[in-house]
Amino acid sequence: MTAVTTDSPEAYEAVFDAAVAADERIEPRDWMPDAYRATLVRQIAQHAHSEIIGMQPEANWITRAPSLRRKAILMAKVQDEAGHGLYLYSAAETLGTGRDELLDKLHTGRQKYSSIFNYPTLTWADVGAIGWLVDGAAITNQVPLCRCSYGPYARAMVRICKEESFHQRQGYEALLALSNGTPAQHAMAQDAVDRWWWPSLMMFGPPDDESAHSAQSMAWKIKRHSNDELRQRFVDICVPQAESLGLTLPDPDLRWNEERGHYDFGVIDWEEFRQVLKGNGPCNEQRITQRRRAHEEGAWVREAAAAYAAKHATNGTHSKTGTTGENGTTGENGEATA
Amino acid sequence: MVLSHRLGEWAGHAPVLEEEVALANIALDLLGQARVLLSLVGDEDELAFLREERAFRNVQLVEQPNGDFAHTIARQLYFSTYQRLLYGRLSADGGHGDLTGLAAKAVKEVAYHQDHAEQWTLRLGDGTPESHERMQRACEALWRFTGELFQPVEGVDVDWRELESDWLASVSAVLERATLSLPEGPRNTAWSAGAGRQGVHTESFGRMLAEMQHLHRSHPGASW
């Protein structure tokens, strides 16, 4: 970058464009267009928020998990989600926005999280359905992000996708146990799949002709495939999996299309999608209220940690677990190297 | 198992994201230890989900509700310190059969739990006036459940008196560093000495079990 003179923004832009075109990674210290930075902050923050809001529907079942093994798996999963939130906030922080600011935007509704987490977990089988379908959709979306043009985000996604794939298999396996269990368990599994199928398809976002950010994100190689492409890929993967689970998908129009080499599927209820995005889903209010409450009720704890750190910074005592969230954690994905 | 369940209730409610990770991590370690212990005696799920309240042998300390973060930390400080001292002894002298192996693995985990609880006791005790007040109140509220930890347990051959005095020394030192005073009240209530070990619990425990066991009990004989 030193070869570029400061009075030539076009030159900076040319270097950036060339790097993107050559599939090179953009790193935190590199020049980047303001709009690229803003898009990434929005997307990574939304992704981080989804991880932490996404803890709620599953944590709802930790205290009621039906066996100790399932309880351990679920706890580990929710713990991983908190960890994913941490990686992602760190990645967002490399773009110059602090975690506190992002959380504030979440709490005040100025930044969003994935629409899927506004649906309730009504039975134990929902935990399995979330693992299979919701994590499955997330992986379909996120694997291409491992090649995203922004280095810290791409590296966070590599780690996250590994763990997500593991959760997805566990979700599938939990659902399989139910499907092969008693009639009541089988019915519970089918009911959960019936309720989670369409919301999972909505996770890929609006159809291509209505997707506001898609074209630019693809040009910048933040996104690699369109919403509809990824959605189709997901449906194609799920149909045979549903068959081997012994469960049906709630779509009368779902059938193999020999000509296209893909499954055709029914029309998504986009009005429902818009309502959920607008805050009118079944759990929007509950999710954000719980998040805000946790944050507000934890304020005295964060203040105590900060006060303690300040007192002990002056006399050279260093608290070795001083992770109070004020500075975030700079994990390997959050560093400007590599 | 009971303390793990209580910590699991924090998921999604912790004051900071790092504590979501830490509390879940501790809960998972404890659940892992519980599963090994229960499996030594019988079927882990049968023991966890099909016993009635009066058949549970946990100490009353671990069934205490989470309260605020200070209560959770005080409970953890008291219990992790006890576990670390107990497992340290069990793993060191090697004469406890299956328990020795469990203790050898668990002692590393509970050392981390104790460190975590100590760090937070220091931060809360020596943080702001509000956090100091809350931490002091929490330490006092749970104090009366600490005597039970040192009631001799059949088949566990350790010097309980020595364990107790080591525990008191360790907890006192941490509270002092945290600018907190050692609670003065009794460490047992009128008829609670050893009560949890005899299946006599506090009122909130039944409700906790109702929630924990409901699904499992609703599907008799099902596997998950």
Coordinates of C-alpha atoms in Angstrom, one line a residue:
Chain A
M1 CA 0.0 0.0 0.0
T2 CA 3.0 2.4 0.5
A3 CA 3.3 2.9 -3.2
V4 CA -0.1 4.5 -3.3
T5 CA -0.2 8.3 -2.7
T6 CA -2.7 9.6 -0.3
D7 CA -4.1 12.1 -2.7
S8 CA -5.3 9.4 -5.1
P9 CA -8.4 7.6 -3.7
E10 CA -8.8 6.0 -7.2
A11 CA -5.4 4.4 -6.8
Y12 CA -6.5 2.9 -3.4
E13 CA -9.7 1.7 -5.0
A14 CA -7.8 0.1 -7.9
V15 CA -5.5 -1.8 -5.5
F16 CA -8.5 -3.0 -3.5
D17 CA -10.4 -4.1 -6.7
A18 CA -7.3 -5.9 -7.9
A19 CA -6.9 -7.8 -4.6
V20 CA -10.6 -8.8 -4.7
A21 CA -10.4 -9.9 -8.3
A22 CA -7.3 -12.0 -7.6
D23 CA -9.1 -13.7 -4.7
E24 CA -6.7 -12.2 -2.2
R25 CA -7.8 -11.6 1.4
I26 CA -8.5 -8.1 2.6
E27 CA -7.1 -7.6 6.0
P28 CA -7.9 -5.0 8.7
R29 CA -5.1 -2.6 7.9
D30 CA -5.8 -2.6 4.2
W31 CA -7.7 0.2 2.6
M32 CA -11.2 -0.7 1.8
P33 CA -14.2 1.2 0.5
D34 CA -16.4 2.7 3.3
A35 CA -19.4 0.8 1.9
Y36 CA -17.5 -2.5 2.0
R37 CA -16.6 -1.8 5.6
A38 CA -20.2 -0.9 6.5
T39 CA -21.6 -3.9 4.8
L40 CA -19.2 -6.2 6.6
V41 CA -19.9 -4.7 9.9
R42 CA -23.6 -5.1 9.3
Q43 CA -23.3 -8.7 8.2
I44 CA -20.8 -9.8 10.8
A45 CA -22.7 -8.1 13.6
Q46 CA -25.9 -9.6 12.5
H47 CA -24.2 -13.0 12.4
A48 CA -22.8 -12.5 15.9
H49 CA -26.2 -11.3 17.2
S50 CA -27.8 -14.4 15.7
E51 CA -25.4 -16.7 17.6
I52 CA -26.3 -15.1 21.0
I53 CA -30.0 -14.7 20.4
G54 CA -29.9 -18.3 19.0
M55 CA -28.8 -19.5 22.4
Q56 CA -32.2 -18.8 23.8
P57 CA -34.5 -21.2 21.9
E58 CA -32.2 -24.1 22.7
A59 CA -31.3 -23.1 26.2
N60 CA -35.0 -23.2 26.8
W61 CA -34.6 -27.0 26.9
I62 CA -31.4 -27.4 28.9
T63 CA -33.2 -27.9 32.2
R64 CA -35.7 -30.4 30.6
A65 CA -33.4 -32.5 28.4
P66 CA -34.6 -36.1 28.7
S67 CA -31.3 -37.8 29.3
L68 CA -28.0 -36.7 30.8
R69 CA -26.2 -37.4 27.5
R70 CA -28.6 -35.2 25.6
K71 CA -28.3 -32.5 28.3
A72 CA -24.5 -32.5 28.0
I73 CA -24.7 -32.3 24.2
L74 CA -27.1 -29.4 24.4
M75 CA -25.1 -27.5 27.0
A76 CA -22.0 -27.9 24.9
K77 CA -23.8 -26.6 21.9
V78 CA -25.1 -23.5 23.6
Q79 CA -21.7 -22.9 25.0
D80 CA -20.3 -23.2 21.4
E81 CA -22.8 -20.6 20.3
A82 CA -21.6 -18.1 22.9
G83 CA -18.0 -18.8 21.6
H84 CA -19.1 -18.2 18.0
G85 CA -20.6 -14.9 19.1
L86 CA -17.2 -14.0 20.6
Y87 CA -15.3 -14.9 17.5
L88 CA -17.7 -12.9 15.4
Y89 CA -17.7 -9.8 17.6
S90 CA -13.9 -10.0 17.4
A91 CA -14.0 -10.1 13.7
A92 CA -16.4 -7.2 13.6
E93 CA -14.0 -5.2 15.9
T94 CA -11.2 -5.5 13.4
L95 CA -13.4 -3.2 11.3
G96 CA -13.3 -0.5 14.0
T97 CA -16.6 -1.0 15.8
G98 CA -16.6 -2.1 19.4
R99 CA -18.7 -5.0 20.8
D100 CA -20.5 -2.7 23.2
E101 CA -21.6 -0.5 20.4
L102 CA -22.8 -3.5 18.4
L103 CA -24.7 -4.9 21.4
D104 CA -26.3 -1.6 22.0
K105 CA -27.5 -1.6 18.4
L106 CA -29.0 -5.1 18.9
H107 CA -30.7 -4.1 22.1
T108 CA -32.2 -1.0 20.5
G109 CA -33.4 -2.9 17.4
R110 CA -31.0 -1.0 15.1
Q111 CA -29.3 -4.2 14.1
K112 CA -31.0 -7.5 13.3
Y113 CA -30.4 -11.2 14.0
S114 CA -31.6 -14.2 12.0
S115 CA -35.4 -14.4 11.7
I116 CA -35.4 -18.1 12.6
F117 CA -34.8 -17.4 16.3
N118 CA -38.1 -15.7 16.6
Y119 CA -39.8 -19.1 16.5
P120 CA -40.5 -20.9 19.8
T121 CA -39.1 -24.3 20.9
L122 CA -42.3 -26.1 22.0
T123 CA -41.1 -29.6 22.4
W124 CA -37.9 -31.5 22.9
A125 CA -38.0 -32.5 19.2
D126 CA -37.5 -28.9 18.3
V127 CA -34.0 -29.1 19.6
G128 CA -33.3 -31.9 17.1
A129 CA -35.1 -30.0 14.3
I130 CA -33.0 -26.9 15.0
G131 CA -29.8 -29.0 14.8
W132 CA -30.8 -30.7 11.6
L133 CA -32.5 -27.9 9.7
V134 CA -31.5 -24.6 11.2
D135 CA -27.8 -25.5 11.6
G136 CA -28.0 -27.3 8.2
A137 CA -29.2 -24.1 6.6
A138 CA -26.6 -22.1 8.5
I139 CA -23.8 -24.3 7.2
T140 CA -25.1 -24.1 3.6
N141 CA -24.9 -20.3 4.0
Q142 CA -21.7 -20.2 5.8
V143 CA -19.4 -22.7 4.1
P144 CA -19.0 -20.3 1.1
L145 CA -18.2 -17.5 3.7
C146 CA -15.0 -19.4 4.5
R147 CA -13.8 -18.0 1.2
C148 CA -15.1 -14.6 1.8
S149 CA -12.9 -11.7 0.7
Y150 CA -12.5 -10.3 4.3
G151 CA -9.8 -12.3 6.0
P152 CA -10.9 -12.2 9.7
Y153 CA -14.5 -13.1 8.8
A154 CA -13.4 -16.0 6.5
R155 CA -11.1 -17.4 9.3
A156 CA -13.9 -17.1 11.9
M157 CA -16.1 -19.0 9.6
V158 CA -13.7 -21.9 9.2
R159 CA -13.7 -22.5 12.9
I160 CA -17.5 -22.0 13.2
C161 CA -18.4 -24.3 10.3
K162 CA -16.4 -27.1 11.9
E163 CA -18.4 -26.9 15.1
E164 CA -21.7 -26.3 13.3
S165 CA -21.3 -29.4 11.2
F166 CA -20.8 -31.4 14.4
H167 CA -24.0 -29.9 15.9
Q168 CA -25.9 -30.6 12.8
R169 CA -25.0 -34.2 12.9
Q170 CA -26.0 -34.4 16.6
G171 CA -29.4 -32.7 15.8
Y172 CA -30.0 -35.2 13.0
E173 CA -29.1 -38.1 15.3
A174 CA -31.4 -36.8 18.1
L175 CA -34.2 -36.6 15.5
L176 CA -33.5 -40.1 14.3
A177 CA -33.7 -41.4 17.8
L178 CA -37.1 -39.8 18.1
S179 CA -38.3 -40.9 14.7
N180 CA -37.3 -44.5 15.5
G181 CA -38.7 -44.3 19.1
T182 CA -42.2 -44.7 20.4
P183 CA -45.2 -43.5 18.4
A184 CA -45.4 -40.4 20.6
Q185 CA -41.8 -39.6 20.0
H186 CA -42.2 -40.1 16.3
A187 CA -45.1 -37.7 16.2
M188 CA -43.1 -35.2 18.2
A189 CA -40.3 -35.3 15.7
Q190 CA -42.7 -35.0 12.7
D191 CA -44.5 -32.0 14.3
A192 CA -41.2 -30.3 14.9
V193 CA -40.1 -30.7 11.3
D194 CA -43.4 -29.5 10.1
R195 CA -43.0 -26.3 12.1
W196 CA -39.3 -25.6 11.4
W197 CA -39.1 -26.5 7.7
W198 CA -40.4 -23.3 6.1
P199 CA -38.7 -20.9 8.6
S200 CA -35.5 -22.7 7.8
L201 CA -35.9 -22.0 4.1
M202 CA -36.5 -18.4 4.9
M203 CA -33.0 -18.3 6.5
F204 CA -31.5 -17.8 3.0
G205 CA -33.2 -14.4 2.8
P206 CA -35.5 -12.9 0.2
P207 CA -35.6 -14.2 -3.4
D208 CA -32.8 -13.0 -5.6
D209 CA -34.9 -10.3 -7.4
E210 CA -35.7 -8.7 -4.0
S211 CA -32.4 -9.0 -2.3
A212 CA -31.1 -5.5 -1.7
H213 CA -27.5 -6.2 -0.9
S214 CA -26.8 -9.3 -3.0
A215 CA -25.3 -7.9 -6.2
Q216 CA -22.8 -5.7 -4.4
S217 CA -21.9 -8.4 -1.9
M218 CA -21.2 -10.8 -4.7
A219 CA -19.1 -8.3 -6.6
W220 CA -17.0 -7.8 -3.5
K221 CA -16.8 -11.6 -3.0
I222 CA -18.4 -11.3 0.5
K223 CA -21.1 -13.5 -0.9
R224 CA -20.3 -16.3 -3.3
H225 CA -23.8 -17.6 -4.2
S226 CA -27.2 -16.0 -4.5
N227 CA -29.9 -16.6 -1.8
D228 CA -32.0 -18.8 -4.2
E229 CA -29.0 -20.9 -5.2
L230 CA -28.2 -21.7 -1.6
R231 CA -31.8 -22.3 -0.8
Q232 CA -32.0 -24.8 -3.7
R233 CA -28.8 -26.5 -2.6
F234 CA -30.3 -26.9 0.9
V235 CA -33.5 -28.4 -0.3
D236 CA -31.6 -30.8 -2.5
I237 CA -29.6 -32.0 0.6
C238 CA -32.6 -32.2 2.9
V239 CA -35.0 -34.3 0.9
P240 CA -33.0 -37.5 1.0
Q241 CA -32.1 -36.9 4.6
A242 CA -35.8 -36.5 5.6
E243 CA -36.4 -39.8 3.8
S244 CA -33.7 -41.6 5.8
L245 CA -35.1 -40.0 9.0
G246 CA -38.5 -41.5 8.1
L247 CA -40.1 -38.1 8.3
T248 CA -41.9 -36.0 5.7
L249 CA -41.4 -32.4 4.7
P250 CA -44.6 -30.3 4.9
D251 CA -44.7 -29.3 1.2
P252 CA -47.1 -30.9 -1.2
D253 CA -45.3 -29.3 -4.2
L254 CA -42.0 -30.9 -3.3
R255 CA -40.9 -33.2 -6.1
W256 CA -37.8 -34.2 -8.1
N257 CA -37.4 -32.3 -11.4
E258 CA -35.5 -34.5 -13.8
E259 CA -34.9 -31.7 -16.2
R260 CA -33.4 -29.3 -13.7
G261 CA -31.7 -32.0 -11.7
H262 CA -33.1 -30.4 -8.6
Y263 CA -36.1 -30.6 -6.3
D264 CA -39.0 -28.2 -7.1
F265 CA -40.6 -26.9 -4.0
G266 CA -43.6 -24.8 -3.0
V267 CA -43.9 -21.0 -2.6
I268 CA -42.5 -19.5 0.6
D269 CA -44.9 -17.4 2.6
W270 CA -42.9 -14.1 2.2
E271 CA -45.6 -12.2 4.1
E272 CA -44.8 -14.2 7.2
F273 CA -41.1 -13.6 6.6
R274 CA -41.7 -9.8 6.3
Q275 CA -43.8 -9.8 9.5
V276 CA -41.1 -11.7 11.4
L277 CA -38.4 -9.3 10.2
K278 CA -40.6 -6.3 11.2
G279 CA -40.7 -7.7 14.8
N280 CA -44.0 -9.4 14.6
G281 CA -42.9 -13.0 14.8
P282 CA -44.0 -15.2 17.7
C283 CA -40.9 -14.6 19.9
N284 CA -39.3 -11.3 18.7
E285 CA -40.4 -9.4 21.8
Q286 CA -39.5 -12.2 24.2
R287 CA -36.0 -12.7 22.7
I288 CA -34.9 -9.1 22.8
T289 CA -36.4 -8.5 26.2
Q290 CA -34.5 -11.4 27.6
R291 CA -31.3 -10.2 26.0
R292 CA -31.7 -6.7 27.3
R293 CA -32.6 -7.9 30.7
A294 CA -29.5 -10.1 30.9
H295 CA -27.4 -7.2 29.9
E296 CA -29.0 -4.7 32.3
E297 CA -29.0 -7.1 35.2
G298 CA -25.4 -7.9 34.5
A299 CA -24.4 -4.2 34.5
W300 CA -23.3 -4.2 38.1
V301 CA -21.1 -7.2 37.5
R302 CA -19.4 -5.6 34.5
E303 CA -18.9 -2.4 36.5
A304 CA -17.4 -4.4 39.4
A305 CA -15.0 -6.1 37.1
A306 CA -14.0 -2.7 35.6
A307 CA -13.6 -1.1 39.0
Y308 CA -11.5 -4.0 40.2
A309 CA -9.3 -4.0 37.2
A310 CA -8.8 -0.2 37.5
K311 CA -7.8 -0.5 41.2
H312 CA -5.4 -3.3 40.6
A313 CA -3.9 -1.9 37.4
T314 CA -2.2 0.8 39.3
N315 CA -0.3 -1.4 41.7
G316 CA 0.8 -3.9 39.1
T317 CA -1.6 -6.7 40.0
H318 CA -2.9 -8.3 36.9
S319 CA -6.1 -10.3 36.8
K320 CA -5.4 -13.3 34.6
T321 CA -9.1 -13.9 33.7
G322 CA -9.9 -10.3 33.1
T323 CA -12.4 -11.0 30.3
T324 CA -15.1 -8.5 31.1
G325 CA -16.1 -7.7 27.6
E326 CA -14.9 -4.1 27.6
N327 CA -12.2 -4.8 25.1
G328 CA -13.6 -8.0 23.7
T329 CA -11.2 -10.9 23.1
T330 CA -8.8 -10.9 20.2
G331 CA -8.8 -14.5 19.2
E332 CA -6.7 -15.6 16.3
N333 CA -9.4 -14.7 13.9
G334 CA -9.5 -11.1 15.2
E335 CA -5.8 -10.3 14.7
A336 CA -4.5 -8.3 11.8
T337 CA -1.9 -10.8 10.9
A338 CA -1.9 -13.8 8.6
Chain B
M1 CA -25.6 -33.2 38.7
V2 CA -27.7 -30.8 40.7
L3 CA -25.2 -27.9 40.6
S4 CA -24.7 -28.5 36.9
H5 CA -28.4 -28.2 36.4
R6 CA -28.5 -24.9 38.3
L7 CA -25.6 -23.5 36.3
G8 CA -27.4 -24.6 33.1
E9 CA -30.2 -22.3 34.1
W10 CA -27.8 -19.4 33.5
A11 CA -27.5 -20.1 29.7
G12 CA -28.6 -17.0 27.9
H13 CA -28.8 -14.9 31.0
A14 CA -25.2 -14.3 32.0
P15 CA -23.9 -10.8 32.5
V16 CA -21.3 -11.0 29.8
L17 CA -20.7 -13.4 26.9
E18 CA -17.5 -14.8 28.4
E19 CA -19.5 -15.9 31.4
E20 CA -21.9 -17.7 29.2
V21 CA -19.0 -19.8 28.1
A22 CA -17.5 -20.1 31.5
L23 CA -20.6 -21.1 33.4
A24 CA -21.6 -23.6 30.7
N25 CA -18.1 -25.0 30.8
I26 CA -18.3 -25.6 34.5
A27 CA -21.8 -27.0 34.2
L28 CA -20.5 -29.5 31.6
D29 CA -17.5 -30.6 33.7
L30 CA -19.8 -31.2 36.7
L31 CA -22.3 -33.1 34.6
G32 CA -19.5 -35.2 33.2
Q33 CA -18.3 -36.0 36.8
A34 CA -21.9 -36.8 37.8
R35 CA -22.4 -39.2 34.9
V36 CA -19.3 -41.1 35.9
L37 CA -20.4 -41.2 39.5
L38 CA -23.9 -42.3 38.7
S39 CA -22.7 -44.9 36.3
L40 CA -20.6 -46.5 39.1
V41 CA -23.9 -47.1 41.0
G42 CA -26.4 -47.9 38.2
D43 CA -28.1 -46.5 35.2
E44 CA -27.4 -42.7 35.1
D45 CA -30.7 -41.7 33.6
E46 CA -32.8 -43.9 35.9
L47 CA -30.9 -42.4 38.9
A48 CA -31.3 -38.8 37.6
F49 CA -34.8 -38.8 36.3
L50 CA -36.7 -41.5 38.2
R51 CA -35.7 -40.9 41.8
E52 CA -38.0 -38.9 44.0
E53 CA -36.8 -35.9 45.9
R54 CA -36.3 -37.9 49.2
A55 CA -34.0 -40.3 47.4
F56 CA -31.5 -37.6 46.3
R57 CA -28.3 -37.5 48.4
N58 CA -26.9 -34.2 47.2
V59 CA -25.9 -31.5 49.8
Q60 CA -28.3 -28.7 50.2
L61 CA -25.8 -26.1 49.1
V62 CA -25.8 -27.2 45.4
E63 CA -29.6 -27.1 45.1
Q64 CA -29.8 -23.5 46.2
P65 CA -31.3 -21.3 43.5
N66 CA -29.0 -19.2 41.4
G67 CA -30.1 -15.8 42.8
D68 CA -28.0 -13.0 41.4
F69 CA -24.5 -13.5 40.0
A70 CA -23.0 -13.0 43.5
H71 CA -25.1 -15.9 44.9
T72 CA -24.0 -18.1 42.1
I73 CA -20.3 -17.2 42.6
A74 CA -20.5 -17.6 46.4
R75 CA -22.1 -21.1 46.0
Q76 CA -19.4 -21.9 43.5
L77 CA -16.6 -20.7 45.7
Y78 CA -17.8 -22.7 48.7
F79 CA -18.4 -25.9 46.6
S80 CA -15.4 -25.8 44.3
T81 CA -13.1 -25.2 47.2
Y82 CA -14.6 -28.2 48.9
Q83 CA -14.4 -30.4 45.8
R84 CA -10.8 -29.4 45.1
L85 CA -9.7 -30.3 48.6
L86 CA -11.7 -33.6 48.6
Y87 CA -10.7 -34.7 45.1
G88 CA -7.1 -33.7 45.8
R89 CA -7.1 -36.1 48.8
L90 CA -8.9 -38.9 47.0
S91 CA -6.6 -38.8 44.0
A92 CA -3.5 -38.5 46.1
D93 CA -3.8 -41.5 48.3
G94 CA -5.1 -43.9 45.6
G95 CA -7.0 -46.2 47.9
H96 CA -10.5 -45.4 46.8
G97 CA -11.0 -47.8 43.9
D98 CA -13.2 -46.2 41.1
L99 CA -13.3 -42.9 43.0
T100 CA -9.6 -42.5 42.6
G101 CA -9.7 -42.4 38.9
L102 CA -12.7 -40.0 38.9
A103 CA -11.0 -37.7 41.4
A104 CA -7.7 -37.7 39.4
K105 CA -9.5 -36.3 36.4
A106 CA -12.0 -34.1 38.2
V107 CA -9.4 -32.4 40.4
K108 CA -8.0 -30.6 37.3
E109 CA -11.5 -29.4 36.4
V110 CA -12.4 -28.3 39.8
A111 CA -9.1 -26.4 40.2
Y112 CA -10.3 -24.3 37.3
H113 CA -13.7 -23.9 38.8
Q114 CA -12.2 -22.7 42.1
D115 CA -9.9 -20.3 40.3
H116 CA -12.9 -18.9 38.4
A117 CA -15.0 -18.5 41.5
E118 CA -12.0 -16.9 43.4
Q119 CA -11.4 -14.4 40.6
W120 CA -15.0 -13.3 40.6
T121 CA -15.1 -13.2 44.4
L122 CA -12.2 -10.8 44.3
R123 CA -13.7 -8.7 41.6
L124 CA -17.2 -8.5 43.2
G125 CA -15.9 -8.1 46.7
D126 CA -13.3 -5.5 45.8
G127 CA -15.2 -3.9 42.9
T128 CA -17.9 -1.3 43.5
P129 CA -19.8 -0.6 46.7
E130 CA -22.8 -2.3 45.1
S131 CA -21.0 -5.5 44.1
H132 CA -19.3 -5.6 47.5
E133 CA -22.6 -5.4 49.3
R134 CA -24.1 -8.1 47.0
M135 CA -21.2 -10.4 47.4
Q136 CA -21.2 -10.0 51.2
R137 CA -24.9 -10.8 51.3
A138 CA -24.5 -13.8 49.1
C139 CA -21.6 -15.2 51.3
E140 CA -23.8 -14.8 54.4
A141 CA -26.9 -16.3 52.9
L142 CA -25.2 -19.5 51.8
W143 CA -23.0 -19.8 54.9
R144 CA -25.5 -22.0 56.8
F145 CA -25.3 -24.6 54.1
T146 CA -21.6 -25.1 54.3
G147 CA -21.4 -27.2 57.5
E148 CA -23.1 -30.1 55.7
L149 CA -20.2 -30.4 53.3
F150 CA -18.1 -32.0 56.1
Q151 CA -20.5 -34.6 57.4
P152 CA -18.7 -37.9 56.9
V153 CA -19.9 -39.8 53.9
E154 CA -20.0 -43.6 54.1
G155 CA -17.3 -45.2 52.0
V156 CA -15.2 -42.0 51.6
D157 CA -12.4 -42.4 53.9
V158 CA -10.8 -39.0 54.4
D159 CA -10.1 -36.9 57.5
W160 CA -13.2 -34.7 57.4
R161 CA -12.1 -32.4 60.2
E162 CA -8.8 -31.7 58.5
L163 CA -10.7 -31.1 55.2
E164 CA -13.0 -28.7 57.0
S165 CA -10.2 -26.7 58.5
D166 CA -8.4 -26.5 55.2
W167 CA -11.6 -25.4 53.6
L168 CA -12.1 -22.7 56.2
A169 CA -8.6 -21.5 55.8
S170 CA -8.9 -21.3 52.0
V171 CA -12.3 -19.5 51.9
S172 CA -11.3 -17.1 54.7
A173 CA -8.2 -16.1 52.8
V174 CA -10.1 -15.4 49.6
L175 CA -12.8 -13.5 51.4
E176 CA -10.1 -11.4 53.2
R177 CA -8.4 -10.6 49.9
A178 CA -11.8 -9.7 48.5
T179 CA -12.2 -7.2 51.4
L180 CA -15.2 -9.3 52.6
S181 CA -15.8 -10.4 56.1
L182 CA -16.2 -14.0 57.0
P183 CA -19.8 -14.7 57.8
E184 CA -20.5 -15.1 61.5
G185 CA -23.7 -17.2 61.6
P186 CA -24.0 -20.9 62.2
R187 CA -22.8 -23.2 59.4
N188 CA -25.7 -25.5 60.0
T189 CA -29.3 -24.8 60.6
A190 CA -31.2 -26.4 63.5
W191 CA -31.9 -29.8 61.8
S192 CA -30.0 -29.5 58.5
A193 CA -26.7 -31.1 59.5
G194 CA -26.3 -33.9 57.0
A195 CA -29.8 -33.5 55.8
G196 CA -29.2 -33.5 52.1
R197 CA -27.2 -36.7 52.5
Q198 CA -30.2 -38.2 54.2
G199 CA -32.6 -37.1 51.5
V200 CA -34.0 -34.1 53.3
H201 CA -33.8 -31.1 51.0
T202 CA -34.9 -27.5 50.8
E203 CA -38.2 -26.5 49.2
S204 CA -36.9 -25.2 45.9
F205 CA -35.3 -28.6 45.1
G206 CA -38.7 -30.3 44.4
R207 CA -39.5 -27.7 41.8
M208 CA -36.2 -28.1 40.2
L209 CA -36.7 -31.9 39.9
A210 CA -40.2 -31.4 38.6
E211 CA -38.8 -29.4 35.7
M212 CA -35.8 -31.7 35.2
Q213 CA -37.7 -34.9 35.2
H214 CA -40.9 -34.0 33.5
L215 CA -40.2 -35.0 30.0
H216 CA -38.3 -38.2 30.8
R217 CA -41.2 -39.3 33.1
S218 CA -43.8 -38.4 30.5
H219 CA -42.4 -41.1 28.1
P220 CA -41.9 -44.2 30.3
G221 CA -39.4 -46.6 28.8
A222 CA -38.5 -44.3 25.8
S223 CA -34.9 -43.9 24.7
W224 CA -33.6 -40.6 23.6

